[in-house]
Tab-separated table of C-alpha atoms and ligand atoms in Angstrom:
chain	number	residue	atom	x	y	z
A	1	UNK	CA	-66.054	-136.317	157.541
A	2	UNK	CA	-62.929	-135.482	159.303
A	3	UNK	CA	-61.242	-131.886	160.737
A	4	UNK	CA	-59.792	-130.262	158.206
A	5	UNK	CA	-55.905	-129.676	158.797
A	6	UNK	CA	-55.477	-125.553	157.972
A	7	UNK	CA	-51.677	-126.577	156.666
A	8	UNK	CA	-51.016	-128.980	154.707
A	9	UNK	CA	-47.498	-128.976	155.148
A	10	UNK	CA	-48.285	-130.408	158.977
A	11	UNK	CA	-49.786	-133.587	157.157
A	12	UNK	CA	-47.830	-136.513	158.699
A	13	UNK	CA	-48.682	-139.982	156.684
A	14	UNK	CA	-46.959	-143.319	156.478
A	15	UNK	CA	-49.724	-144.047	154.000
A	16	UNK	CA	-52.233	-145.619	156.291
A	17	UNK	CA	-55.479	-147.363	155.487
A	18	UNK	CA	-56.726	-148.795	152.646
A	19	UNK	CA	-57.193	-152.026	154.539
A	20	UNK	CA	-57.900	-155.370	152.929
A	21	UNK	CA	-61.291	-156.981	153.679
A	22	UNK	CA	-60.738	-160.908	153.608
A	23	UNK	CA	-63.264	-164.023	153.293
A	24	UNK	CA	-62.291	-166.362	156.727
A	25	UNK	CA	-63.914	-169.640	154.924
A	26	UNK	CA	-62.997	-171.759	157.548
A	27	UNK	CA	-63.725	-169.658	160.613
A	28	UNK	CA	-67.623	-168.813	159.042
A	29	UNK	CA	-67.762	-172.760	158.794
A	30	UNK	CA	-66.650	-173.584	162.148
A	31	UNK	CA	-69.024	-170.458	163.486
A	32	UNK	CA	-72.013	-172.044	161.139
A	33	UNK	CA	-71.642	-168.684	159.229
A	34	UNK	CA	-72.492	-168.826	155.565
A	35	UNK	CA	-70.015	-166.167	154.788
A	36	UNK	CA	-67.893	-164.434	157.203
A	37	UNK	CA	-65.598	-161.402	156.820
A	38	UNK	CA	-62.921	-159.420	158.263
A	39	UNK	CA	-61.360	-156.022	157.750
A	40	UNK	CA	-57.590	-156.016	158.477
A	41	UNK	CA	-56.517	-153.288	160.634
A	42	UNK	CA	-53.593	-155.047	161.351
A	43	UNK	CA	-52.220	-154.301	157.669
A	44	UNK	CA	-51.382	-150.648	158.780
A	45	UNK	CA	-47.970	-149.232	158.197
A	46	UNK	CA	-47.229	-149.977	162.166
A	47	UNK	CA	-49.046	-153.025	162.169
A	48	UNK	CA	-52.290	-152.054	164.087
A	49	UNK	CA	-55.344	-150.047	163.728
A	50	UNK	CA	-53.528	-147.006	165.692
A	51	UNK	CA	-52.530	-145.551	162.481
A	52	UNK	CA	-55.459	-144.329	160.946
A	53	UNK	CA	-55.766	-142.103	164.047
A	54	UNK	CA	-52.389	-141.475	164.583
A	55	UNK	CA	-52.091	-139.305	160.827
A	56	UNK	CA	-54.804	-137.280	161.805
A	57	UNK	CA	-53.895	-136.732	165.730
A	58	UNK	CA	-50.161	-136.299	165.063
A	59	UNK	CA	-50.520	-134.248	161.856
A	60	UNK	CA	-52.583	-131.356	164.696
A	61	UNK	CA	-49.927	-131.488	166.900
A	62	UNK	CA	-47.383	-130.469	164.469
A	63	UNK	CA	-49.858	-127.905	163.271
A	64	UNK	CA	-50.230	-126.383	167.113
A	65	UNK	CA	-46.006	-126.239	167.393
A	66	UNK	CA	-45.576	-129.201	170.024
A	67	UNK	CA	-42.270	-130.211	170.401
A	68	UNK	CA	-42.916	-133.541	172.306
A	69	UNK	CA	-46.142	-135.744	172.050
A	70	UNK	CA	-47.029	-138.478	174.831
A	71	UNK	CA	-49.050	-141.571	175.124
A	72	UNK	CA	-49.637	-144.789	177.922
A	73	UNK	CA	-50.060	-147.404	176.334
A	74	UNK	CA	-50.608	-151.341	176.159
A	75	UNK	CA	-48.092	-151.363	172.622
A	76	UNK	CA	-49.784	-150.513	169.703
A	77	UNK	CA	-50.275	-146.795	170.200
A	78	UNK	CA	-47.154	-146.521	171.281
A	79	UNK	CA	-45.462	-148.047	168.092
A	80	UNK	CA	-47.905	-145.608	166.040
A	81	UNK	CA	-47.492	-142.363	167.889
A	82	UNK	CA	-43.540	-142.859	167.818
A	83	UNK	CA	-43.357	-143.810	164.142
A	84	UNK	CA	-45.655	-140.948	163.544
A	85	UNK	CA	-43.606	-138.545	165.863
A	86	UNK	CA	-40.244	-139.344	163.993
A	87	UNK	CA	-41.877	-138.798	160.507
A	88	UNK	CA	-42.601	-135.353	162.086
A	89	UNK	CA	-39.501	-134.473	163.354
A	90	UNK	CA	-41.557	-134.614	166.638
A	91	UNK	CA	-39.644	-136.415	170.371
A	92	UNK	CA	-41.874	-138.817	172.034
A	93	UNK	CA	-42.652	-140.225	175.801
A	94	UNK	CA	-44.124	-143.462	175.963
A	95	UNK	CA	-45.646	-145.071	179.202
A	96	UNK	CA	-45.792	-148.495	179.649
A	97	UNK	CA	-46.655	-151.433	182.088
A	98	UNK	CA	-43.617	-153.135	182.952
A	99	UNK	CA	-43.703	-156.571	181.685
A	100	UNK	CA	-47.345	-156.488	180.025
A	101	UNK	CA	-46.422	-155.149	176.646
A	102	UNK	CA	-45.242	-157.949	173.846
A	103	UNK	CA	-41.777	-157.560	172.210
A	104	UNK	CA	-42.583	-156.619	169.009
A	105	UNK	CA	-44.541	-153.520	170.137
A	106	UNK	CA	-41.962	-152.361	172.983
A	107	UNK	CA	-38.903	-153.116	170.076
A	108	UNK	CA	-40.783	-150.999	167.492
A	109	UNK	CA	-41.131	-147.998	170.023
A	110	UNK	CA	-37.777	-148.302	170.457
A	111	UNK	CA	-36.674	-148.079	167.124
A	112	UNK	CA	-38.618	-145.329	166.098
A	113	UNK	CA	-36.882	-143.392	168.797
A	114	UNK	CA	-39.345	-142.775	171.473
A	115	UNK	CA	-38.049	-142.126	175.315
A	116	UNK	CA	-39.972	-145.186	176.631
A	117	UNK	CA	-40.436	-145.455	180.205
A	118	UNK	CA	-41.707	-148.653	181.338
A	119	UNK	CA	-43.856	-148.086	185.091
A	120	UNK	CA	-43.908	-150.741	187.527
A	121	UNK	CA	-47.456	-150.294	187.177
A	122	UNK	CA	-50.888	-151.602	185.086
A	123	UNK	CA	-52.032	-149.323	182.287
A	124	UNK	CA	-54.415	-147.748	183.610
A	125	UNK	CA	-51.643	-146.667	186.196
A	126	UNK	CA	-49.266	-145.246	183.121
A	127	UNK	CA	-52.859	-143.296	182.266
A	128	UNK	CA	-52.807	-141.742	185.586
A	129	UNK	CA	-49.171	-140.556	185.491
A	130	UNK	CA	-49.461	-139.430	181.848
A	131	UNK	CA	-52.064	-136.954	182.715
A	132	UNK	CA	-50.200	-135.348	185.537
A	133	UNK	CA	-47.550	-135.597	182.977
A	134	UNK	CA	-49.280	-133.475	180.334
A	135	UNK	CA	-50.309	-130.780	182.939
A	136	UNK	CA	-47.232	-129.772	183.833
A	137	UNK	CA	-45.302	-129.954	180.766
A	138	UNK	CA	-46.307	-128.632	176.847
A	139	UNK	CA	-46.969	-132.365	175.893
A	140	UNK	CA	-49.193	-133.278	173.552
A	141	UNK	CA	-51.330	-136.042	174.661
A	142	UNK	CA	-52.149	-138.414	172.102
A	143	UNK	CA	-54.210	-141.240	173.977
A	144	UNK	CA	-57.751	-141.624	171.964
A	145	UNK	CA	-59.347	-139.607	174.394
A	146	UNK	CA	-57.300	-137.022	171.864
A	147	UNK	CA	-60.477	-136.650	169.860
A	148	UNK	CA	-58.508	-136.469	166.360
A	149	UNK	CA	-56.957	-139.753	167.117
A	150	UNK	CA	-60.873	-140.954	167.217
A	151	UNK	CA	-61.862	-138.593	163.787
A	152	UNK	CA	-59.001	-140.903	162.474
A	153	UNK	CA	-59.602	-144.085	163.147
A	154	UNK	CA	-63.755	-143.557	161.905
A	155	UNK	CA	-62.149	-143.799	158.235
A	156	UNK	CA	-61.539	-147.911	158.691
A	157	UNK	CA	-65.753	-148.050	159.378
A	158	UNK	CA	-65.826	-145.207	155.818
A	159	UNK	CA	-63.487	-147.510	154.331
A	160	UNK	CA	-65.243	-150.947	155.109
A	161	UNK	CA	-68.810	-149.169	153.451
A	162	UNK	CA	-67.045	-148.332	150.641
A	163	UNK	CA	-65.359	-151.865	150.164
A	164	UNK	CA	-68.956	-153.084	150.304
A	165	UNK	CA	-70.342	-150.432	148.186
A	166	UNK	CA	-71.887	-149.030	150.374
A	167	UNK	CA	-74.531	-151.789	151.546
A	168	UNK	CA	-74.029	-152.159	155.338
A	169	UNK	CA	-73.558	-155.444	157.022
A	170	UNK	CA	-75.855	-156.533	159.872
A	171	UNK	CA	-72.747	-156.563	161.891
A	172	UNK	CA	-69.220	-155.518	162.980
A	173	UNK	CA	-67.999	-156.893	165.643
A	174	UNK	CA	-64.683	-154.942	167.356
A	175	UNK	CA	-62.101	-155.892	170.309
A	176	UNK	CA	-62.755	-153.604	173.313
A	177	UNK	CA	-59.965	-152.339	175.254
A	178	UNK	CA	-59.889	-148.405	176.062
A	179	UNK	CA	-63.441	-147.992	173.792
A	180	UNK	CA	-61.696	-145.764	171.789
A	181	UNK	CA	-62.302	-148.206	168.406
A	182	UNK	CA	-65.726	-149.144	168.880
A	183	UNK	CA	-66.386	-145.207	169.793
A	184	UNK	CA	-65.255	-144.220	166.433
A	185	UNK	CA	-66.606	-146.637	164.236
A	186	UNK	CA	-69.831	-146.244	165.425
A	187	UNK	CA	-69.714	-142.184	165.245
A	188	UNK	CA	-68.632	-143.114	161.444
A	189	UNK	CA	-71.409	-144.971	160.855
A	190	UNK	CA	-73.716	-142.758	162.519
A	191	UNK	CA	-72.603	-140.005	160.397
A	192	UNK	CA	-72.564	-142.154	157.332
A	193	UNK	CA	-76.411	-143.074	157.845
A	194	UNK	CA	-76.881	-138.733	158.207
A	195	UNK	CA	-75.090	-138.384	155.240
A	196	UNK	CA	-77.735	-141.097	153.461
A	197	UNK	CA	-74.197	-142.877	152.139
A	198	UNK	CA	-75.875	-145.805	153.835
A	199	UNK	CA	-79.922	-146.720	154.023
A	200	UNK	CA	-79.126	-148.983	157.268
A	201	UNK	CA	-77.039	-148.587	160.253
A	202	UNK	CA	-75.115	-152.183	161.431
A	203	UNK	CA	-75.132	-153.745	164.969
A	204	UNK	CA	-71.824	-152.828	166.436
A	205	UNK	CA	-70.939	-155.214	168.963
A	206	UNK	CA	-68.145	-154.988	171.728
A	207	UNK	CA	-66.159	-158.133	172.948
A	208	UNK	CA	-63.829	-158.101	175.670
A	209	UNK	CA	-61.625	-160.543	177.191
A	210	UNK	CA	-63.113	-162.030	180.814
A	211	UNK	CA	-60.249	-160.950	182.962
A	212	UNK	CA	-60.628	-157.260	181.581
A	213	UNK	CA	-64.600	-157.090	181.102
A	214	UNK	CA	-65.746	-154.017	182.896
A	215	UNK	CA	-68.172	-152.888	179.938
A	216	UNK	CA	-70.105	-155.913	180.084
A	217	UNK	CA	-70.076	-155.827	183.533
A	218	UNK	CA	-71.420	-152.391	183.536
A	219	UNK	CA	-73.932	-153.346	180.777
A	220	UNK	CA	-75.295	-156.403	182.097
A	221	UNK	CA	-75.314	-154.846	185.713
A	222	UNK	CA	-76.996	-151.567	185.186
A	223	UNK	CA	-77.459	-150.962	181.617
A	224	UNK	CA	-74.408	-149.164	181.330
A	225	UNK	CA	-75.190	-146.103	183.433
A	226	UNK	CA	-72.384	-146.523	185.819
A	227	UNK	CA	-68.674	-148.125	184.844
A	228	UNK	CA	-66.362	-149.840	188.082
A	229	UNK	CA	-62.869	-149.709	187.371
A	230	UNK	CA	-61.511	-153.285	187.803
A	231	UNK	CA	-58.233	-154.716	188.236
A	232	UNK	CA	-57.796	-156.445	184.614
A	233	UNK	CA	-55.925	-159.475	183.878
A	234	UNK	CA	-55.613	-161.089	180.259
A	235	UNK	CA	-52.695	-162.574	178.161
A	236	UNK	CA	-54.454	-160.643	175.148
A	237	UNK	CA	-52.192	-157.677	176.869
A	238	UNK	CA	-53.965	-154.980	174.016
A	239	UNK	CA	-57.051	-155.011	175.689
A	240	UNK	CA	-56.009	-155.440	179.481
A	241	UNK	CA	-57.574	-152.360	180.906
A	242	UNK	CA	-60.073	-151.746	183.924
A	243	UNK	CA	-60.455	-148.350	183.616
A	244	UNK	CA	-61.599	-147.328	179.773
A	245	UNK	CA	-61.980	-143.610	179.113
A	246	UNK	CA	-64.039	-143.951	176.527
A	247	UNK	CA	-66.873	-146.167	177.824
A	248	UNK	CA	-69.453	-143.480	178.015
A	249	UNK	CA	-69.062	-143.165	174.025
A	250	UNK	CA	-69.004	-146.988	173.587
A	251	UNK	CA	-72.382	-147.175	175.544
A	252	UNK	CA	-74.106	-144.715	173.196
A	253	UNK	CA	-72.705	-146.572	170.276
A	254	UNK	CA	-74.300	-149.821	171.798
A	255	UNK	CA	-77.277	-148.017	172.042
A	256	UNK	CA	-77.876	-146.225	168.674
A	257	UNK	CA	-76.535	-149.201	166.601
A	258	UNK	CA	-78.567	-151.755	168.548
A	259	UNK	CA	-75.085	-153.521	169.101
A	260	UNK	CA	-74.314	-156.141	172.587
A	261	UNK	CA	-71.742	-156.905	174.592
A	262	UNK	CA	-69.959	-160.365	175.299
A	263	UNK	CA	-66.868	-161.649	176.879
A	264	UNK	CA	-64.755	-164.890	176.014
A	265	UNK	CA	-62.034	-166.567	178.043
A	266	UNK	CA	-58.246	-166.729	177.328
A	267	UNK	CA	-58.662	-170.233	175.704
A	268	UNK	CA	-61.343	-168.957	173.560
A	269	UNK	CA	-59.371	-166.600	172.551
A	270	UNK	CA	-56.338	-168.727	171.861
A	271	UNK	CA	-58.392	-171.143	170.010
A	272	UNK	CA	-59.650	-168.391	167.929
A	273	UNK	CA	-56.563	-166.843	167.118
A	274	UNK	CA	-55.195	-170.243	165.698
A	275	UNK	CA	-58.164	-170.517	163.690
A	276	UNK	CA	-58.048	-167.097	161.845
A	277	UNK	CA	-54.358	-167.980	161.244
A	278	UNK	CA	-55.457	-171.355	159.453
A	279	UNK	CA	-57.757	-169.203	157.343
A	280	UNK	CA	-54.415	-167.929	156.210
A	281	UNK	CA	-54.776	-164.363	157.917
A	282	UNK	CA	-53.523	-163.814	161.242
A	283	UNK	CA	-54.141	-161.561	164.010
A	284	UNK	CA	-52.734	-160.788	167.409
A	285	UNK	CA	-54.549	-162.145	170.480
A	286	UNK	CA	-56.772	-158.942	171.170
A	287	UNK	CA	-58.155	-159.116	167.618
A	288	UNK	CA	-58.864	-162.841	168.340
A	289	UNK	CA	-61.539	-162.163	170.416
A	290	UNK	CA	-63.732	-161.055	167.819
A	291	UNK	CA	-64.283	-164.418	165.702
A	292	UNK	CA	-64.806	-166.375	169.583
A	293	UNK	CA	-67.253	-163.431	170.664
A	294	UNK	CA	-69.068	-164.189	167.117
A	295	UNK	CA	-69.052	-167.951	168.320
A	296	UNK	CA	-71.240	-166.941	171.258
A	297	UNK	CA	-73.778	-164.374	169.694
A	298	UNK	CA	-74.374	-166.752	166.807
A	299	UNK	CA	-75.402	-169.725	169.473
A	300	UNK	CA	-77.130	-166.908	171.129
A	301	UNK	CA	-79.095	-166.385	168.040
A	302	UNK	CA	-77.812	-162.498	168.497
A	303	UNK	CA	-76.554	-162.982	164.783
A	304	UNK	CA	-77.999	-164.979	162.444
A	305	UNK	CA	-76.053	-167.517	160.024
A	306	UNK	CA	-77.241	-165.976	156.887
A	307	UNK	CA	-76.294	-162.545	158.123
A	308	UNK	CA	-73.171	-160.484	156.752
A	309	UNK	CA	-70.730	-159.982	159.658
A	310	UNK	CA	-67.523	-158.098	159.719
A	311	UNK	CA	-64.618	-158.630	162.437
A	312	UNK	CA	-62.488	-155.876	162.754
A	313	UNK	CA	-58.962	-156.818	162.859
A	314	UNK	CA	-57.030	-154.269	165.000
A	315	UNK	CA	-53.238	-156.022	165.044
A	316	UNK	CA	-50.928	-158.012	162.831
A	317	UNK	CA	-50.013	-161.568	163.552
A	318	UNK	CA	-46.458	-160.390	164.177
A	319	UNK	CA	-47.231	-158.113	166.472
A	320	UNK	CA	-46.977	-160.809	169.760
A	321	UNK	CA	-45.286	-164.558	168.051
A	322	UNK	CA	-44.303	-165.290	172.083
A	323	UNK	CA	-48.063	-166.186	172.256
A	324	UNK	CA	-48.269	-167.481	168.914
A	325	UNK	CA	-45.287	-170.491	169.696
A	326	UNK	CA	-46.494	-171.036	173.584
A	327	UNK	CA	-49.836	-171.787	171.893
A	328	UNK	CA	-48.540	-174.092	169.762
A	329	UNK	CA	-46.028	-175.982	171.905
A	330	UNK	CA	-48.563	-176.331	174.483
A	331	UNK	CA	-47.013	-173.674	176.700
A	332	UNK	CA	-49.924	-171.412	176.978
A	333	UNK	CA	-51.983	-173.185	179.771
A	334	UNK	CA	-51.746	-175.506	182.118
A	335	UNK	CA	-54.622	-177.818	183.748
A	336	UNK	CA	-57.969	-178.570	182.792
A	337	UNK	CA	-57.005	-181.429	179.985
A	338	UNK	CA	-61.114	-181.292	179.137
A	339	UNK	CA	-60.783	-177.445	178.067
A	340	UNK	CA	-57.467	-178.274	176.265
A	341	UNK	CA	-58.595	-181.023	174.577
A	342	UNK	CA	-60.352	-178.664	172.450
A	343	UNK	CA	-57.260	-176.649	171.176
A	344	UNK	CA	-55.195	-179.772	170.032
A	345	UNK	CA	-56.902	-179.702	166.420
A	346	UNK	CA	-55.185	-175.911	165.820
A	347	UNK	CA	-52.124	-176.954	167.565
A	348	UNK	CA	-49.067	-177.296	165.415
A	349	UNK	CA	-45.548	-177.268	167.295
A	350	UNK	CA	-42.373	-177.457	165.105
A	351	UNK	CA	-40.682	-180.732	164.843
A	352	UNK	CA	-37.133	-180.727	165.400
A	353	UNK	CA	-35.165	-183.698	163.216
A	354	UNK	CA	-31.899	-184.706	162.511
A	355	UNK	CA	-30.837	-183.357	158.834
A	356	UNK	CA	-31.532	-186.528	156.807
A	357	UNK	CA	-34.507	-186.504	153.854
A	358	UNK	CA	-36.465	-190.136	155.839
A	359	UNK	CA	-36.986	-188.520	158.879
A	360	UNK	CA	-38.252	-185.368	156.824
A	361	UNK	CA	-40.208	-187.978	154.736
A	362	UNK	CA	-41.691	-189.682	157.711
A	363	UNK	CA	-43.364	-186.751	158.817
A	364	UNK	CA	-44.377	-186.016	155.977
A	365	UNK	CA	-46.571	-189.299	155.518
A	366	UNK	CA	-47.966	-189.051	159.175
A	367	UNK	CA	-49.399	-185.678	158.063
B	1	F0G	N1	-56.956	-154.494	169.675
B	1	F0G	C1	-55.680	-154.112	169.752
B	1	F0G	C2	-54.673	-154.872	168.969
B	1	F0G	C3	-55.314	-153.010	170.551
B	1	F0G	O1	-54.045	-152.625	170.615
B	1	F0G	C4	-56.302	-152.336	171.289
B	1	F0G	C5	-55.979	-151.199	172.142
B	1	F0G	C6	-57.635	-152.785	171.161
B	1	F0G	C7	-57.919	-153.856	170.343
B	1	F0G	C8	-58.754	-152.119	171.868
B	1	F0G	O2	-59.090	-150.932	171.251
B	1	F0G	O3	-58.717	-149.455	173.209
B	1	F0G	O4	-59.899	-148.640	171.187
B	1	F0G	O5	-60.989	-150.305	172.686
B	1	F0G	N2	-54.807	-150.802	172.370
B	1	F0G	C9	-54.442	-149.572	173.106
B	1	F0G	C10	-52.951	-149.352	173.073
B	1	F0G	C11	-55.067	-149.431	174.409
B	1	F0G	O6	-52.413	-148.686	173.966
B	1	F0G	O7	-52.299	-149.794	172.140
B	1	F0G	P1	-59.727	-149.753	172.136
């Protein structure tokens, strides 16, 4: 099911996939789920879903003799494609939006050596550049309109089939950002149900963040014939994009897997971020969006409690902890005290004490 690389000595792996599935207990009781699961993308070598692409993307550019490979980028790809470059003995050119990409990603494309440029500009800006970019010079462009980067990245939906032996779930539900993911994973299973691997295709469904919604928009406006590009705005920085290249592929996904759309607001998201954590798990904000989309399509009646649901994942925990301690020290938003009221539960900011074992043991009897 994927290209077949003519040398193998091109192969470029960090050892990517083999992703855990995990019970979320908690989150399927606060959804009113009898059993809800999710498939860790996050638990990549770089830390997000990027790297199941990345192998397969990066390993053809070594094969075709480029020097330099190139992405724009909201973080994640850019960590990926510059590990992947340096395990290839291949120089890299990253594109960013000033200011809009978390630490952890920017410091890990740093360290794997990648010239990172950071534009005074929104990511769908750095897109623009990048492909005047790749015109003029032998770049290789590895943004997942590279369509090895999307071959790649089917193998987590491969993956997830086999971890259930093969039964499909009634439904995956996936972040959308670029529609690069949700593209891929629905080819895979599309190609899986061809194959007869699996008797039943699942509903994939797409949830983005309200600030950067222009696939629902274009779905619930005009069934998804015609996409606006939209000026997006969304602390889940991973998924703030207005311009998606791949949302003619994410529409036909909709559409053969009898999958929806939905969008949930920054403290939805925030809220459900803190309560995958308490399941023990973790995910970056972007990923987040899944379990508070779920929230929505099960009061919709769109999914049904008894049904088996997967969440997909896409980054680690680690990936963005600025978000993770504004959350919990109350620094995240400001106003509406109705709308907060509703996050104090999964808040949990760190108690500074003086060094002495009663004020430790005070705390301890509060809790
Ligand atoms: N979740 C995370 C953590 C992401 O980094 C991204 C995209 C998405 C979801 C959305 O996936 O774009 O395939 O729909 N990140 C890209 C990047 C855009 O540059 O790292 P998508």
């Amino acid at each position: 099911m994927l290209p077949s690389l003519g040398d193998l000595n091109s192969v470029i792996t960090l050892s990517e996939g083999n992703t855990p599935i995990y019970e979320l207990p908690k989150c399927a009781r606060i959804t009113g789920m009898e059993q809800l699961y999710a498939k860790h993308q996050g638990m990549n070598p770089t830390g997000s879903f990027k790297d199941t692409g990345m192998t397969v993307a990066a390993s053809f550019a070594r094969q075709e003799g480029f020097r330099w490979v190139a992405c724009a980028s909201t973080g994640n790809t850019s960590a990926s494609m510059a590990a992947y470059a340096a395990r290839g003995g291949m120089r890299s050119l990253v594109l960013i939006p000033e200011g809009q990409v978390s630490w952890g990603k920017l410091s890990q494309a740093l360290d794997y050596g990648a010239v990172t440029c950071q534009l005074k500009t929104d990511f769908d800006g750095c897109m623009r550049v990048l492909n005047e970019v790749v015109q003029r010079m032998p770049v290789c462009l590895l943004n997942s309109v590279n369509p090895y980067r999307l071959e790649g990245q089917k193998t987590a939906a491969i993956e997830l089939l086999e971890q259930f032996n093969w039964l499909a779930p009634e439904h995956i539900i996936v972040p959308g950002g670029n529609l690069g993911n949700s593209s891929a994973l629905g080819k895979a299973c599309l190609e899986m149900k061809e194959l007869g691997l699996i008797s039943r295709l699942p509903q994939i469904s797409i949830i983005q963040a309200e600030g950067a919604n222009p696939l629902v928009r274009a779905v619930r406006e005009n069934g998804g014939k015609k996409l606006s590009p939209m000026r997006a705005d969304t602390m889940a920085t991973a998924i703030r994009i207005g311009n998606p290249a791949s949302w003619k592929k994410a529409v036909r996904v909709l559409e053969a897997t009898g999958g929806t759309v939905e969008q949930v607001s920054e403290i939805e998201i925030a809220l459900a971020k803190a309560e995958i954590g308490a399941d023990g798990i973790g995910c970056e904000p972007a990923s987040a969006v899944t379990l508070a989309g779920l929230k929505k399509l099960v009061k919709q009646g769109f999914v049904k409690r008894n049904q088996h649901v997967v969440l997909i994942l896409t980054g680690h925990m680690l990936k963005d902890p600025d978000f993770t301690i504004k959350f919990h020290r109350g620094d995240l938003f400001q106003g509406e005290e109705d709308e907060l009221a509703t996050l104090k539960n999964q808040q949990r900011a760190p108690i500074v004490l003086d060094a002495n074992i009663d004020a430790v043991l005070k705390v301890l009897e509060q809790a």
